[in-house]
């Protein structure tokens, strides 16, 4: 989802990852329109539960995978600032202002310390990526990250600052992505895995339907400690491990079904950050205007129509024309804000010299 994964000259984008990011962002948008409707449909809430088990873990694992090279080099820090920190500041300001004017809520606070709605992911991604050198240094990064997540699940005093509960409870998925290699994604794309994913997902849907009246769906958001969910403290670590196992299983099934070749939507995978941050304004506008209160939307045909509309809308928001319009906010250049890095200038000179040598050799 991050703009950090933009293609570079001479580098071919991997269609599999772009396809996965696009399909995951469509599921995110669907989940957001299901949220105000699911209370009237046990089937819809069961599907919602299953989707929330894997769609963000899939995004986060891919984000971790593409963060493996992060090492605090000046050019990479610049991209982290311009592609993650700056969009966070802009949208963390824009969403509350939007609520102030559209929902007539002049008292709505603007706080960069309390991520609002969708911006938590940018805040989390910044923290995860900054700590990447640590996870690459320690001997057992994934068990350590799981331990951190388990401890967070029993610490309600962490509070809402920077949405640290989510940052810490989703941390294992990012660290897992850091530990993965290309061949690990190839393993789940074998034919037998794709076939096995069918009964696994079918079973997950049945379990999701069964769990609706028996389980608090807030566990899937990873934003609260066990005590805040009126559960015994020991259930926090247990649920972290259980959710991690279930999420990995369904994420593997999701990756197994993602096409590896170029599709009509492959290019949209480069714009998932745009779709993610922009579709939230439409969802919130609908909530403020009471669109989701219409009785027709709480019937099966209405739910299907809203689902298709959400998929079409987020698809449109990932397209190149939309990205050109909003690039100033998502991928600002900001060369004026940074000093010239001597090492980067030296690399640029070397690159130009190699290009001149190739031209000379060709002549």
Coordinates of N, CA and C in Angstrom, one line a residue, residues 51-274:
X51 N -12.9 -11.9 6.2 CA -12.1 -10.9 5.4 C -11.2 -10.1 6.4
X52 N -11.7 -9.8 7.5 CA -10.9 -9.0 8.5 C -9.8 -9.9 9.1
X53 N -9.9 -11.2 8.9 CA -8.8 -12.1 9.5 C -7.6 -12.0 8.6
X54 N -7.7 -11.6 7.3 CA -6.5 -11.7 6.5 C -6.2 -10.5 5.6
X55 N -7.1 -9.6 5.4 CA -6.8 -8.5 4.4 C -5.7 -7.6 4.9
X56 N -5.8 -7.1 6.1 CA -4.7 -6.3 6.6 C -3.4 -7.0 6.8
X57 N -3.4 -8.2 7.4 CA -2.2 -9.0 7.5 C -1.5 -9.2 6.1
X58 N -2.3 -9.4 5.1 CA -1.7 -9.6 3.7 C -1.0 -8.3 3.3
X59 N -1.6 -7.1 3.5 CA -1.0 -5.8 3.2 C 0.3 -5.6 4.0
X60 N 0.2 -6.0 5.3 CA 1.3 -5.7 6.2 C 2.5 -6.6 5.9
X61 N 2.2 -7.9 5.5 CA 3.3 -8.8 5.1 C 4.0 -8.3 3.9
X62 N 3.2 -7.8 2.9 CA 3.9 -7.3 1.7 C 4.7 -6.0 2.0
X63 N 4.1 -5.2 2.9 CA 4.9 -4.0 3.3 C 6.2 -4.3 4.0
X64 N 6.2 -5.4 4.8 CA 7.4 -5.8 5.4 C 8.4 -6.4 4.4
X65 N 7.9 -7.1 3.4 CA 8.7 -7.7 2.4 C 9.5 -6.7 1.6
X66 N 8.8 -5.6 1.3 CA 9.4 -4.5 0.5 C 10.2 -3.5 1.4
X67 N 10.2 -3.8 2.7 CA 11.0 -2.9 3.6 C 12.4 -3.6 4.0
X68 N 12.7 -4.7 3.4 CA 13.9 -5.5 3.8 C 15.1 -4.7 3.5
X69 N 15.1 -3.8 2.5 CA 16.4 -3.1 2.2 C 16.5 -1.8 3.0
X70 N 15.5 -1.5 3.9 CA 15.6 -0.2 4.6 C 16.7 -0.2 5.6
X71 N 17.6 0.8 5.5 CA 18.7 0.8 6.4 C 19.2 2.2 6.8
X72 N 18.2 3.1 6.9 CA 18.5 4.5 7.3 C 19.4 5.3 6.4
X73 N 19.6 4.7 5.1 CA 20.4 5.5 4.2 C 19.6 6.8 3.8
X74 N 20.3 7.9 3.7 CA 19.6 9.2 3.5 C 18.5 9.2 2.4
X75 N 18.7 8.6 1.3 CA 17.7 8.6 0.2 C 16.5 7.8 0.6
X76 N 16.7 6.7 1.4 CA 15.6 5.9 1.9 C 14.8 6.6 3.0
X77 N 15.5 7.3 3.8 CA 14.8 8.1 4.9 C 14.0 9.2 4.2
X78 N 14.5 9.8 3.2 CA 13.7 10.8 2.4 C 12.4 10.2 1.9
X79 N 12.5 9.0 1.3 CA 11.3 8.4 0.7 C 10.3 8.0 1.9
X80 N 10.9 7.6 3.0 CA 10.0 7.3 4.1 C 9.2 8.6 4.6
X81 N 9.9 9.7 4.6 CA 9.3 11.0 5.0 C 8.3 11.4 4.0
X82 N 8.7 11.4 2.8 CA 7.8 12.0 1.7 C 6.6 11.0 1.4
X83 N 6.9 9.7 1.5 CA 5.9 8.7 1.1 C 5.0 8.2 2.3
X84 N 5.4 8.5 3.5 CA 4.6 7.9 4.6 C 4.3 9.1 5.7
X85 N 5.4 9.7 6.1 CA 5.2 10.7 7.2 C 4.3 11.9 6.7
X86 N 4.7 12.5 5.5 CA 4.0 13.6 5.0 C 2.5 13.3 4.7
X87 N 2.2 12.2 4.0 CA 0.8 11.8 3.8 C 0.0 11.6 5.2
X88 N 0.7 11.1 6.2 CA 0.1 10.9 7.5 C -0.3 12.3 8.0
X89 N 0.6 13.2 8.0 CA 0.3 14.6 8.6 C -0.9 15.2 7.8
X90 N -0.8 15.1 6.5 CA -1.9 15.8 5.6 C -3.2 15.1 5.9
X91 N -3.3 13.8 5.9 CA -4.6 13.2 6.0 C -5.1 13.1 7.4
X92 N -4.2 13.1 8.4 CA -4.6 13.1 9.8 C -5.2 14.5 10.1
X93 N -4.8 15.5 9.3 CA -5.4 16.8 9.4 C -6.7 16.9 8.6
X94 N -6.7 16.3 7.4 CA -7.8 16.4 6.5 C -9.1 15.7 7.0
X95 N -8.9 14.5 7.5 CA -10.1 13.8 8.0 C -10.9 14.5 9.1
X96 N -10.2 15.0 10.1 CA -11.0 15.8 11.1 C -11.6 17.0 10.6
X97 N -10.9 17.7 9.7 CA -11.5 18.9 9.0 C -12.7 18.6 8.2
X98 N -12.6 17.4 7.5 CA -13.8 17.0 6.7 C -15.0 16.7 7.6
X99 N -14.7 16.1 8.8 CA -15.8 15.9 9.7 C -16.4 17.2 10.3
X100 N -15.5 18.1 10.5 CA -16.0 19.4 11.1 C -17.0 20.1 10.1
X101 N -16.7 20.1 8.8 CA -17.5 20.8 7.9 C -18.7 20.0 7.3
X102 N -18.5 18.7 7.1 CA -19.5 17.9 6.5 C -20.5 17.4 7.5
X103 N -20.0 17.0 8.7 CA -20.8 16.5 9.8 C -21.2 17.6 10.8
X104 N -20.8 18.9 10.5 CA -21.2 20.0 11.3 C -20.7 19.7 12.8
X105 N -19.4 19.4 12.9 CA -18.8 19.0 14.2 C -17.6 20.0 14.5
X106 N -17.9 21.2 14.8 CA -16.8 22.2 14.9 C -15.8 21.9 16.0
X107 N -16.2 21.0 17.0 CA -15.4 20.7 18.1 C -14.5 19.5 17.8
X108 N -14.5 18.9 16.6 CA -13.7 17.8 16.3 C -12.2 18.2 16.4
X109 N -11.5 17.4 17.2 CA -10.1 17.8 17.5 C -9.2 17.3 16.3
X110 N -8.1 18.0 16.1 CA -7.1 17.6 15.2 C -5.8 17.3 16.0
X111 N -5.4 16.0 15.9 CA -4.3 15.6 16.7 C -3.4 14.6 15.9
X112 N -2.1 15.0 15.8 CA -1.2 14.1 15.1 C -0.8 12.9 15.9
X113 N -1.1 12.9 17.2 CA -0.8 11.8 18.1 C -1.8 10.7 18.2
X114 N -3.0 11.0 17.7 CA -4.1 10.1 17.8 C -4.7 9.8 16.4
X115 N -4.1 8.8 15.7 CA -4.5 8.5 14.3 C -6.0 8.3 14.2
X116 N -6.5 8.9 13.1 CA -8.0 9.0 13.0 C -8.4 8.2 11.8
X117 N -9.2 7.2 12.0 CA -9.8 6.3 11.0 C -8.7 5.5 10.3
X118 N -8.4 5.8 9.0 CA -7.5 5.0 8.2 C -6.0 5.4 8.4
X119 N -5.7 6.5 9.0 CA -4.3 7.0 9.0 C -3.5 6.2 10.0
X120 N -4.1 5.3 10.8 CA -3.3 4.5 11.7 C -2.2 3.6 10.9
X121 N -2.6 3.2 9.7 CA -1.6 2.4 9.0 C -0.4 3.1 8.6
X122 N -0.5 4.4 8.2 CA 0.7 5.2 7.9 C 1.6 5.4 9.1
X123 N 0.9 5.7 10.3 CA 1.7 5.8 11.5 C 2.4 4.5 11.8
X124 N 1.7 3.4 11.7 CA 2.3 2.1 12.0 C 3.4 1.8 11.1
X125 N 3.2 2.0 9.8 CA 4.2 1.7 8.8 C 5.5 2.5 9.0
X126 N 5.4 3.8 9.4 CA 6.5 4.6 9.7 C 7.3 4.0 10.9
X127 N 6.6 3.6 12.0 CA 7.3 3.1 13.1 C 7.9 1.7 12.8
X128 N 7.2 0.9 12.1 CA 7.7 -0.5 11.7 C 9.0 -0.3 10.9
X129 N 8.9 0.6 9.9 CA 10.1 0.7 8.9 C 11.3 1.3 9.6
X130 N 11.1 2.3 10.5 CA 12.2 2.9 11.3 C 12.9 1.8 12.1
X131 N 12.1 0.8 12.6 CA 12.7 -0.2 13.5 C 13.2 -1.4 12.7
X132 N 13.1 -1.3 11.4 CA 13.6 -2.5 10.5 C 15.0 -2.9 10.8
X133 N 16.0 -2.0 11.0 CA 17.3 -2.4 11.3 C 17.4 -3.3 12.5
X134 N 16.6 -3.0 13.5 CA 16.6 -3.8 14.8 C 16.2 -5.2 14.5
X135 N 15.1 -5.4 13.7 CA 14.5 -6.7 13.4 C 15.5 -7.5 12.6
X136 N 16.3 -6.8 11.7 CA 17.2 -7.5 10.9 C 18.5 -7.9 11.7
X137 N 18.7 -7.3 12.8 CA 19.9 -7.5 13.6 C 19.7 -8.7 14.6
X138 N 18.5 -8.8 15.2 CA 18.3 -9.7 16.3 C 18.2 -11.2 15.7
X139 N 18.5 -12.1 16.6 CA 18.6 -13.5 16.1 C 17.3 -14.2 15.8
X140 N 16.2 -13.9 16.7 CA 14.9 -14.5 16.5 C 13.9 -13.4 16.4
X141 N 13.8 -12.7 15.2 CA 12.9 -11.5 15.1 C 11.4 -11.9 15.3
X142 N 11.0 -12.9 14.6 CA 9.5 -13.2 14.7 C 9.0 -13.6 16.1
X143 N 9.7 -14.5 16.8 CA 9.3 -14.8 18.2 C 9.3 -13.6 19.0
X144 N 10.3 -12.7 18.8 CA 10.4 -11.5 19.6 C 9.2 -10.6 19.3
X145 N 8.9 -10.4 18.1 CA 7.8 -9.6 17.7 C 6.4 -10.2 18.2
X146 N 6.3 -11.5 18.2 CA 5.1 -12.1 18.8 C 5.0 -11.8 20.3
X147 N 6.2 -11.9 20.9 CA 6.2 -11.6 22.4 C 5.8 -10.2 22.7
X148 N 6.3 -9.2 21.9 CA 5.9 -7.8 22.0 C 4.4 -7.7 21.8
X149 N 3.8 -8.3 20.8 CA 2.4 -8.3 20.6 C 1.6 -8.9 21.7
X150 N 2.0 -10.0 22.3 CA 1.3 -10.6 23.4 C 1.3 -9.7 24.6
X151 N 2.5 -9.1 24.9 CA 2.6 -8.2 26.0 C 1.6 -7.0 25.8
X152 N 1.6 -6.5 24.6 CA 0.7 -5.3 24.3 C -0.8 -5.7 24.6
X153 N -1.1 -6.9 24.3 CA -2.5 -7.3 24.5 C -3.0 -7.4 25.9
X154 N -2.1 -7.3 26.9 CA -2.5 -7.3 28.3 C -2.1 -5.9 28.9
X155 N -1.8 -4.9 28.1 CA -1.4 -3.6 28.7 C -2.3 -2.5 28.2
X156 N -3.5 -2.4 28.8 CA -4.4 -1.3 28.4 C -3.9 0.1 28.7
X157 N -2.9 0.2 29.5 CA -2.4 1.6 29.8 C -1.5 2.1 28.7
X158 N -1.3 1.4 27.6 CA -0.6 1.9 26.4 C -1.3 3.1 25.9
X159 N -2.7 3.1 25.9 CA -3.5 4.2 25.5 C -3.6 4.3 24.0
X160 N -4.1 5.5 23.5 CA -4.4 5.7 22.1 C -3.3 6.4 21.4
X161 N -2.3 6.9 22.0 CA -1.2 7.7 21.4 C -0.6 6.9 20.3
X162 N -0.6 7.4 19.0 CA 0.0 6.8 17.9 C -0.6 5.4 17.6
X163 N -1.7 5.1 18.2 CA -2.4 3.9 18.0 C -1.5 2.7 18.2
X164 N -0.7 2.8 19.3 CA 0.3 1.8 19.6 C -0.2 0.4 19.8
X165 N -1.4 0.2 20.3 CA -1.9 -1.1 20.4 C -1.9 -1.8 19.0
X166 N -2.4 -1.1 18.0 CA -2.4 -1.7 16.6 C -1.0 -1.9 16.1
X167 N -0.1 -0.9 16.4 CA 1.2 -0.9 15.9 C 1.9 -2.2 16.4
X168 N 1.7 -2.4 17.7 CA 2.4 -3.6 18.4 C 1.7 -4.9 18.1
X169 N 0.4 -4.9 18.0 CA -0.3 -6.2 17.8 C -0.2 -6.7 16.3
X170 N 0.0 -5.7 15.4 CA 0.2 -6.1 14.0 C 1.6 -6.3 13.7
X171 N 2.5 -5.9 14.6 CA 4.0 -6.0 14.3 C 4.5 -7.3 13.8
X172 N 4.0 -8.5 14.3 CA 4.5 -9.8 13.8 C 4.3 -10.0 12.3
X173 N 3.3 -9.4 11.8 CA 3.0 -9.6 10.3 C 4.1 -8.9 9.5
X174 N 4.4 -7.7 10.0 CA 5.5 -6.9 9.3 C 6.8 -7.6 9.4
X175 N 7.1 -8.0 10.6 CA 8.4 -8.7 10.8 C 8.5 -10.0 10.0
X176 N 7.3 -10.7 9.9 CA 7.3 -11.9 9.1 C 7.6 -11.5 7.6
X177 N 7.1 -10.4 7.1 CA 7.4 -10.0 5.8 C 8.8 -9.7 5.6
X178 N 9.5 -9.1 6.6 CA 10.9 -8.8 6.6 C 11.7 -10.1 6.4
X179 N 11.2 -11.2 7.0 CA 11.9 -12.5 7.1 C 11.7 -13.3 5.8
X180 N 10.7 -12.9 5.0 CA 10.4 -13.7 3.9 C 11.2 -13.4 2.6
X181 N 11.3 -14.4 1.8 CA 12.0 -14.3 0.5 C 11.0 -14.6 -0.6
X182 N 11.5 -14.3 -1.9 CA 10.6 -14.5 -3.0 C 10.1 -15.9 -3.1
X183 N 10.9 -16.9 -2.8 CA 10.5 -18.3 -2.9 C 9.4 -18.7 -2.0
X184 N 9.3 -18.0 -0.8 CA 8.3 -18.3 0.1 C 6.9 -18.0 -0.5
X185 N 6.8 -16.9 -1.3 CA 5.5 -16.6 -2.0 C 5.3 -17.6 -3.1
X186 N 6.4 -18.1 -3.7 CA 6.2 -19.1 -4.7 C 5.6 -20.4 -4.2
X187 N 5.9 -20.7 -2.9 CA 5.4 -22.0 -2.3 C 3.9 -22.0 -2.2
X188 N 3.3 -20.9 -1.9 CA 1.8 -20.9 -1.7 C 1.1 -20.7 -3.1
X189 N 1.8 -20.6 -4.2 CA 1.2 -20.4 -5.5 C 1.2 -21.7 -6.3
X190 N 1.5 -22.8 -5.6 CA 1.4 -24.1 -6.3 C 0.0 -24.5 -6.5
X191 N -0.2 -25.4 -7.5 CA -1.6 -25.8 -7.9 C -2.3 -26.4 -6.7
X192 N -1.6 -27.3 -6.0 CA -2.3 -28.0 -4.9 C -2.7 -27.1 -3.8
X193 N -1.9 -26.0 -3.6 CA -2.3 -25.1 -2.5 C -3.5 -24.3 -3.0
X194 N -3.6 -23.9 -4.2 CA -4.8 -23.2 -4.7 C -6.1 -24.1 -4.6
X195 N -5.9 -25.4 -4.8 CA -7.0 -26.3 -4.7 C -7.4 -26.4 -3.2
X196 N -6.4 -26.6 -2.3 CA -6.6 -26.8 -0.9 C -7.3 -25.5 -0.3
X197 N -7.0 -24.4 -0.9 CA -7.5 -23.1 -0.3 C -9.1 -23.1 -0.4
X198 N -9.7 -23.8 -1.3 CA -11.1 -23.8 -1.5 C -11.8 -24.3 -0.2
X199 N -11.5 -25.6 0.2 CA -12.1 -26.0 1.5 C -11.7 -25.3 2.7
X200 N -10.5 -24.7 2.7 CA -10.1 -23.9 3.9 C -10.9 -22.7 4.0
X201 N -11.1 -22.0 2.9 CA -12.0 -20.8 2.9 C -13.4 -21.1 3.2
X202 N -13.9 -22.2 2.6 CA -15.3 -22.6 2.9 C -15.5 -22.9 4.4
X203 N -14.5 -23.6 5.0 CA -14.6 -23.9 6.4 C -14.5 -22.6 7.2
X204 N -13.6 -21.6 6.8 CA -13.5 -20.4 7.5 C -14.9 -19.6 7.5
X205 N -15.6 -19.7 6.4 CA -16.9 -19.0 6.3 C -17.9 -19.6 7.2
X206 N -17.9 -20.9 7.3 CA -18.8 -21.6 8.2 C -18.4 -21.2 9.7
X207 N -17.1 -21.2 10.0 CA -16.7 -20.9 11.4 C -17.0 -19.4 11.6
X208 N -16.8 -18.5 10.6 CA -17.2 -17.1 10.8 C -18.7 -16.9 11.1
X209 N -19.5 -17.6 10.4 CA -21.0 -17.6 10.6 C -21.3 -18.1 12.0
X210 N -20.7 -19.2 12.4 CA -20.9 -19.8 13.8 C -20.4 -18.8 14.9
X211 N -19.3 -18.1 14.6 CA -18.7 -17.2 15.7 C -19.4 -15.9 15.9
X212 N -20.3 -15.5 14.9 CA -20.9 -14.2 15.0 C -21.5 -13.9 16.3
X213 N -22.4 -14.7 16.9 CA -23.0 -14.4 18.2 C -22.1 -14.8 19.4
X214 N -21.0 -15.4 19.1 CA -20.2 -15.9 20.2 C -18.8 -15.2 20.4
X215 N -18.5 -14.3 19.5 CA -17.2 -13.7 19.5 C -17.3 -12.2 19.3
X216 N -16.5 -11.4 20.0 CA -16.4 -10.0 19.8 C -15.5 -9.7 18.6
X217 N -16.1 -9.1 17.5 CA -15.3 -8.9 16.3 C -14.2 -7.8 16.5
X218 N -14.2 -7.1 17.7 CA -13.2 -6.1 17.9 C -11.8 -6.8 18.0
X219 N -11.7 -8.1 18.3 CA -10.4 -8.8 18.4 C -9.7 -8.7 17.0
X220 N -10.5 -8.6 15.9 CA -9.9 -8.6 14.6 C -9.2 -7.2 14.3
X221 N -9.6 -6.2 15.0 CA -9.0 -4.9 14.8 C -7.7 -4.7 15.4
X222 N -7.3 -5.5 16.4 CA -6.1 -5.4 17.1 C -5.8 -4.1 17.7
X223 N -6.8 -3.4 18.2 CA -6.6 -2.0 18.7 C -6.9 -1.9 20.2
X224 N -7.2 -3.0 20.8 CA -7.6 -3.0 22.3 C -6.9 -4.1 23.0
X225 N -6.6 -3.9 24.3 CA -6.1 -4.9 25.1 C -7.2 -5.8 25.6
X226 N -6.9 -7.0 26.1 CA -8.0 -7.9 26.5 C -8.9 -7.3 27.5
X227 N -8.3 -6.6 28.5 CA -9.2 -6.0 29.6 C -10.2 -5.0 29.0
X228 N -9.8 -4.3 27.9 CA -10.7 -3.3 27.3 C -11.9 -4.0 26.6
X229 N -11.7 -5.3 26.3 CA -12.7 -6.1 25.6 C -13.5 -6.9 26.6
X230 N -13.4 -6.6 27.9 CA -14.1 -7.3 29.0 C -13.8 -8.8 29.0
X231 N -12.5 -9.1 28.7 CA -12.0 -10.4 28.7 C -10.9 -10.6 29.7
X232 N -10.7 -11.8 30.3 CA -9.6 -12.0 31.2 C -8.3 -11.7 30.6
X233 N -7.3 -11.2 31.4 CA -6.0 -10.8 30.8 C -5.3 -11.8 30.0
X234 N -5.4 -13.1 30.5 CA -4.7 -14.2 29.9 C -5.2 -14.5 28.4
X235 N -6.4 -14.0 28.1 CA -7.0 -14.3 26.8 C -6.3 -13.5 25.7
X236 N -5.6 -12.3 26.2 CA -4.9 -11.5 25.2 C -3.8 -12.2 24.5
X237 N -2.8 -12.8 25.2 CA -1.8 -13.5 24.5 C -2.3 -14.7 23.7
X238 N -3.3 -15.4 24.3 CA -3.9 -16.6 23.6 C -4.5 -16.1 22.2
X239 N -5.2 -15.0 22.3 CA -5.9 -14.6 21.0 C -4.8 -14.0 20.0
X240 N -3.8 -13.4 20.5 CA -2.7 -13.0 19.6 C -2.2 -14.2 18.8
X241 N -1.8 -15.3 19.5 CA -1.3 -16.4 18.8 C -2.3 -17.1 17.9
X242 N -3.6 -17.2 18.5 CA -4.7 -17.8 17.7 C -4.9 -17.0 16.4
X243 N -5.1 -15.7 16.6 CA -5.3 -14.9 15.4 C -4.2 -14.9 14.4
X244 N -3.0 -14.9 14.9 CA -1.8 -15.0 14.0 C -1.8 -16.3 13.2
X245 N -2.1 -17.4 13.8 CA -2.2 -18.7 13.1 C -3.3 -18.6 12.0
X246 N -4.5 -18.2 12.4 CA -5.7 -18.1 11.5 C -5.4 -17.2 10.4
X247 N -4.8 -16.0 10.7 CA -4.5 -15.0 9.7 C -3.5 -15.5 8.7
X248 N -2.5 -16.2 9.2 CA -1.5 -16.7 8.2 C -2.1 -17.8 7.3
X249 N -2.9 -18.6 7.8 CA -3.6 -19.6 7.0 C -4.4 -19.0 5.9
X250 N -5.3 -18.1 6.3 CA -6.1 -17.5 5.3 C -5.3 -16.5 4.3
X251 N -4.3 -15.9 4.8 CA -3.4 -15.1 4.0 C -2.7 -15.9 3.0
X252 N -2.3 -17.1 3.4 CA -1.6 -18.0 2.4 C -2.6 -18.4 1.3
X253 N -3.9 -18.7 1.7 CA -4.9 -19.1 0.8 C -5.2 -17.9 -0.2
X254 N -5.2 -16.7 0.4 CA -5.4 -15.5 -0.5 C -4.3 -15.3 -1.5
X255 N -3.0 -15.4 -1.0 CA -1.9 -15.3 -1.9 C -1.9 -16.4 -3.0
X256 N -2.4 -17.6 -2.6 CA -2.5 -18.7 -3.6 C -3.4 -18.4 -4.7
X257 N -4.4 -17.6 -4.5 CA -5.4 -17.3 -5.5 C -5.0 -16.0 -6.3
X258 N -4.0 -15.3 -5.9 CA -3.6 -14.1 -6.6 C -2.9 -14.4 -7.9
X259 N -3.4 -13.9 -9.0 CA -2.7 -14.2 -10.3 C -1.2 -13.7 -10.3
X260 N -0.4 -14.5 -10.9 CA 1.0 -14.1 -11.0 C 1.3 -13.4 -12.3
X261 N 0.4 -13.4 -13.2 CA 0.6 -12.7 -14.5 C 0.0 -11.4 -14.5
X262 N 0.3 -10.6 -15.6 CA -0.3 -9.2 -15.7 C -1.8 -9.4 -16.0
X263 N -2.6 -8.6 -15.3 CA -4.1 -8.6 -15.5 C -4.5 -7.2 -15.8
X264 N -5.8 -7.0 -16.1 CA -6.3 -5.7 -16.4 C -6.1 -4.7 -15.2
X265 N -6.1 -5.3 -14.0 CA -6.0 -4.4 -12.8 C -4.6 -4.4 -12.2
X266 N -3.6 -5.0 -12.9 CA -2.2 -5.1 -12.3 C -1.7 -3.7 -12.0
X267 N -1.8 -2.8 -13.0 CA -1.2 -1.4 -12.9 C -1.8 -0.7 -11.7
X268 N -3.0 -1.0 -11.3 CA -3.7 -0.3 -10.2 C -3.0 -0.6 -8.9
X269 N -2.3 -1.7 -8.8 CA -1.6 -2.1 -7.6 C -0.6 -1.0 -7.2
X270 N -0.1 -0.2 -8.1 CA 0.9 0.8 -7.8 C 0.2 2.0 -7.1
X271 N -1.2 2.0 -7.1 CA -1.9 3.2 -6.6 C -2.8 2.9 -5.4
X272 N -2.4 1.8 -4.7 CA -3.3 1.3 -3.6 C -3.3 2.3 -2.4
X273 N -2.2 3.0 -2.2 CA -2.2 4.0 -1.1 C -3.3 5.1 -1.4
X274 N -3.4 5.5 -2.7 CA -4.4 6.5 -3.1 C -5.8 6.0 -2.8

